Amino acid sequence: MAITKEDILEAVAGLTVMELNDLVKAFEEKFGVSAAAVAVAGPASAAAAVEEKTEFDVVLNACGDQKVNVIKVVRAITGLGLKEAKDLVDGAPKTVKEGVAKAEAEDILKQLTDAGAKAEIK
Protein backbone atom coordinates (compact mmCIF):
# COMPACT_ATOMS: atom_id res chain seq x y z
CA MET A 1 0.00 0.00 0.00
CA ALA A 2 1.40 3.39 -1.02
CA ILE A 3 1.53 6.28 1.41
CA THR A 4 -0.35 9.32 0.15
CA LYS A 5 0.49 12.95 0.63
CA GLU A 6 -2.49 13.24 2.97
CA ASP A 7 -1.10 10.41 5.14
CA ILE A 8 2.21 12.25 5.45
CA LEU A 9 0.49 15.54 6.30
CA GLU A 10 -1.59 13.78 8.99
CA ALA A 11 1.57 12.28 10.50
CA VAL A 12 3.41 15.64 10.43
CA ALA A 13 0.42 17.40 12.01
CA GLY A 14 0.75 15.13 15.04
CA LEU A 15 4.45 15.97 15.64
CA THR A 16 5.76 18.34 18.28
CA VAL A 17 7.90 21.30 17.22
CA MET A 18 11.07 19.48 18.31
CA GLU A 19 10.10 16.34 16.38
CA LEU A 20 9.29 18.47 13.31
CA ASN A 21 12.69 20.19 13.59
CA ASP A 22 14.42 16.80 13.68
CA LEU A 23 12.38 15.68 10.66
CA VAL A 24 13.44 18.76 8.66
CA LYS A 25 17.10 18.13 9.54
CA ALA A 26 16.73 14.51 8.46
CA PHE A 27 15.31 15.65 5.09
CA GLU A 28 18.21 18.10 4.64
CA GLU A 29 20.78 15.37 5.35
CA LYS A 30 19.05 12.70 3.28
CA PHE A 31 18.55 14.84 0.17
CA GLY A 32 21.46 17.28 0.53
CA VAL A 33 19.29 20.39 0.52
CA SER A 34 18.58 23.23 2.89
CA ALA A 35 14.99 24.14 3.69
CA ALA A 36 15.99 27.82 3.92
CA ALA A 37 17.64 27.73 0.48
CA VAL A 38 14.56 26.13 -1.07
CA ALA A 39 12.26 28.70 0.54
CA VAL A 40 14.41 31.60 -0.71
CA ALA A 41 15.02 30.19 -4.21
CA GLY A 42 11.34 29.47 -4.85
CA PRO A 43 10.00 33.05 -5.06
CA ALA A 44 13.17 34.35 -6.73
CA SER A 45 12.93 31.75 -9.45
CA ALA A 46 9.29 32.59 -10.03
CA ALA A 47 10.10 36.31 -10.31
CA ALA A 48 12.82 35.61 -12.85
CA ALA A 49 10.42 33.52 -14.93
CA VAL A 50 7.93 36.40 -15.11
CA GLU A 51 10.50 38.73 -16.62
CA GLU A 52 9.09 41.71 -18.48
CA LYS A 53 9.09 41.38 -22.24
CA THR A 54 11.53 43.77 -23.94
CA GLU A 55 11.18 42.88 -27.63
CA PHE A 56 7.92 43.17 -29.54
CA ASP A 57 6.64 42.36 -33.02
CA VAL A 58 4.25 44.62 -34.91
CA VAL A 59 1.79 42.63 -37.01
CA LEU A 60 -0.36 44.08 -39.79
CA ASN A 61 -3.72 42.28 -39.64
CA ALA A 62 -5.57 44.10 -42.44
CA CYS A 63 -4.98 47.14 -44.62
CA GLY A 64 -8.47 48.59 -44.30
CA ASP A 65 -10.01 50.94 -46.86
CA GLN A 66 -6.91 53.10 -47.40
CA LYS A 67 -4.56 50.53 -48.88
CA VAL A 68 -2.34 53.10 -50.63
CA ASN A 69 -1.73 55.02 -47.40
CA VAL A 70 -0.91 51.80 -45.57
CA ILE A 71 1.58 50.81 -48.30
CA LYS A 72 3.26 54.23 -47.95
CA VAL A 73 3.57 53.82 -44.18
CA VAL A 74 4.90 50.25 -44.53
CA ARG A 75 7.52 51.50 -47.01
CA ALA A 76 8.58 54.27 -44.60
CA ILE A 77 8.79 51.90 -41.63
CA THR A 78 10.56 49.00 -43.34
CA GLY A 79 12.53 50.62 -46.15
CA LEU A 80 11.03 48.12 -48.61
CA GLY A 81 10.44 48.92 -52.23
CA LEU A 82 6.97 49.59 -53.60
CA LYS A 83 6.36 46.02 -54.81
CA GLU A 84 7.64 44.41 -51.59
CA ALA A 85 5.56 46.77 -49.42
CA LYS A 86 2.46 46.10 -51.54
CA ASP A 87 3.05 42.33 -51.26
CA LEU A 88 3.39 42.63 -47.48
CA VAL A 89 0.14 44.61 -47.22
CA ASP A 90 -1.69 42.25 -49.59
CA GLY A 91 -0.46 39.23 -47.63
CA ALA A 92 -1.81 40.46 -44.27
CA PRO A 93 -1.67 39.24 -41.59
CA LYS A 94 2.10 39.75 -41.77
CA THR A 95 4.78 40.93 -39.36
CA VAL A 96 5.94 44.42 -40.28
CA LYS A 97 8.77 44.75 -37.72
CA GLU A 98 10.24 42.14 -35.36
CA GLY A 99 12.16 42.48 -32.11
CA VAL A 100 11.67 46.22 -31.56
CA ALA A 101 11.50 48.13 -28.29
CA LYS A 102 8.09 48.83 -26.78
CA ALA A 103 8.17 52.56 -27.57
CA GLU A 104 9.11 51.94 -31.21
CA ALA A 105 6.45 49.22 -31.53
CA GLU A 106 3.80 51.60 -30.18
CA ASP A 107 4.95 54.32 -32.61
CA ILE A 108 4.76 51.92 -35.58
CA LEU A 109 1.33 50.73 -34.44
CA LYS A 110 0.11 54.33 -34.25
CA GLN A 111 1.43 55.09 -37.75
CA LEU A 112 -0.30 52.03 -39.20
CA THR A 113 -3.63 52.67 -37.47
CA ASP A 114 -3.55 56.35 -38.45
CA ALA A 115 -3.13 55.23 -42.07
CA GLY A 116 -6.28 53.09 -41.73
CA ALA A 117 -4.72 49.67 -41.12
CA LYS A 118 -5.61 47.16 -38.43
CA ALA A 119 -2.47 46.10 -36.58
CA GLU A 120 -1.36 44.75 -33.22
CA ILE A 121 1.72 44.37 -31.05
CA LYS A 122 2.76 40.87 -30.02
Coordinates of C-alpha atoms in Angstrom, one line a residue:
M1 CA 0.0 0.0 0.0
A2 CA 1.4 3.4 -1.0
I3 CA 1.5 6.3 1.4
T4 CA -0.4 9.3 0.1
K5 CA 0.5 13.0 0.6
E6 CA -2.5 13.2 3.0
D7 CA -1.1 10.4 5.1
I8 CA 2.2 12.2 5.4
L9 CA 0.5 15.5 6.3
E10 CA -1.6 13.8 9.0
A11 CA 1.6 12.3 10.5
V12 CA 3.4 15.6 10.4
A13 CA 0.4 17.4 12.0
G14 CA 0.8 15.1 15.0
L15 CA 4.4 16.0 15.6
T16 CA 5.8 18.3 18.3
V17 CA 7.9 21.3 17.2
M18 CA 11.1 19.5 18.3
E19 CA 10.1 16.3 16.4
L20 CA 9.3 18.5 13.3
N21 CA 12.7 20.2 13.6
D22 CA 14.4 16.8 13.7
L23 CA 12.4 15.7 10.7
V24 CA 13.4 18.8 8.7
K25 CA 17.1 18.1 9.5
A26 CA 16.7 14.5 8.5
F27 CA 15.3 15.7 5.1
E28 CA 18.2 18.1 4.6
E29 CA 20.8 15.4 5.4
K30 CA 19.0 12.7 3.3
F31 CA 18.5 14.8 0.2
G32 CA 21.5 17.3 0.5
V33 CA 19.3 20.4 0.5
S34 CA 18.6 23.2 2.9
A35 CA 15.0 24.1 3.7
A36 CA 16.0 27.8 3.9
A37 CA 17.6 27.7 0.5
V38 CA 14.6 26.1 -1.1
A39 CA 12.3 28.7 0.5
V40 CA 14.4 31.6 -0.7
A41 CA 15.0 30.2 -4.2
G42 CA 11.3 29.5 -4.8
P43 CA 10.0 33.1 -5.1
A44 CA 13.2 34.4 -6.7
S45 CA 12.9 31.7 -9.5
A46 CA 9.3 32.6 -10.0
A47 CA 10.1 36.3 -10.3
A48 CA 12.8 35.6 -12.9
A49 CA 10.4 33.5 -14.9
V50 CA 7.9 36.4 -15.1
E51 CA 10.5 38.7 -16.6
E52 CA 9.1 41.7 -18.5
K53 CA 9.1 41.4 -22.2
T54 CA 11.5 43.8 -23.9
E55 CA 11.2 42.9 -27.6
F56 CA 7.9 43.2 -29.5
D57 CA 6.6 42.4 -33.0
V58 CA 4.2 44.6 -34.9
V59 CA 1.8 42.6 -37.0
L60 CA -0.4 44.1 -39.8
N61 CA -3.7 42.3 -39.6
A62 CA -5.6 44.1 -42.4
C63 CA -5.0 47.1 -44.6
G64 CA -8.5 48.6 -44.3
D65 CA -10.0 50.9 -46.9
Q66 CA -6.9 53.1 -47.4
K67 CA -4.6 50.5 -48.9
V68 CA -2.3 53.1 -50.6
N69 CA -1.7 55.0 -47.4
V70 CA -0.9 51.8 -45.6
I71 CA 1.6 50.8 -48.3
K72 CA 3.3 54.2 -48.0
V73 CA 3.6 53.8 -44.2
V74 CA 4.9 50.3 -44.5
R75 CA 7.5 51.5 -47.0
A76 CA 8.6 54.3 -44.6
I77 CA 8.8 51.9 -41.6
T78 CA 10.6 49.0 -43.3
G79 CA 12.5 50.6 -46.2
L80 CA 11.0 48.1 -48.6
G81 CA 10.4 48.9 -52.2
L82 CA 7.0 49.6 -53.6
K83 CA 6.4 46.0 -54.8
E84 CA 7.6 44.4 -51.6
A85 CA 5.6 46.8 -49.4
K86 CA 2.5 46.1 -51.5
D87 CA 3.1 42.3 -51.3
L88 CA 3.4 42.6 -47.5
V89 CA 0.1 44.6 -47.2
D90 CA -1.7 42.3 -49.6
G91 CA -0.5 39.2 -47.6
A92 CA -1.8 40.5 -44.3
P93 CA -1.7 39.2 -41.6
K94 CA 2.1 39.7 -41.8
T95 CA 4.8 40.9 -39.4
V96 CA 5.9 44.4 -40.3
K97 CA 8.8 44.7 -37.7
E98 CA 10.2 42.1 -35.4
G99 CA 12.2 42.5 -32.1
V100 CA 11.7 46.2 -31.6
A101 CA 11.5 48.1 -28.3
K102 CA 8.1 48.8 -26.8
A103 CA 8.2 52.6 -27.6
E104 CA 9.1 51.9 -31.2
A105 CA 6.4 49.2 -31.5
E106 CA 3.8 51.6 -30.2
D107 CA 4.9 54.3 -32.6
I108 CA 4.8 51.9 -35.6
L109 CA 1.3 50.7 -34.4
K110 CA 0.1 54.3 -34.3
Q111 CA 1.4 55.1 -37.8
L112 CA -0.3 52.0 -39.2
T113 CA -3.6 52.7 -37.5
D114 CA -3.5 56.4 -38.4
A115 CA -3.1 55.2 -42.1
G116 CA -6.3 53.1 -41.7
A117 CA -4.7 49.7 -41.1
K118 CA -5.6 47.2 -38.4
A119 CA -2.5 46.1 -36.6
E120 CA -1.4 44.7 -33.2
I121 CA 1.7 44.4 -31.0
K122 CA 2.8 40.9 -30.0

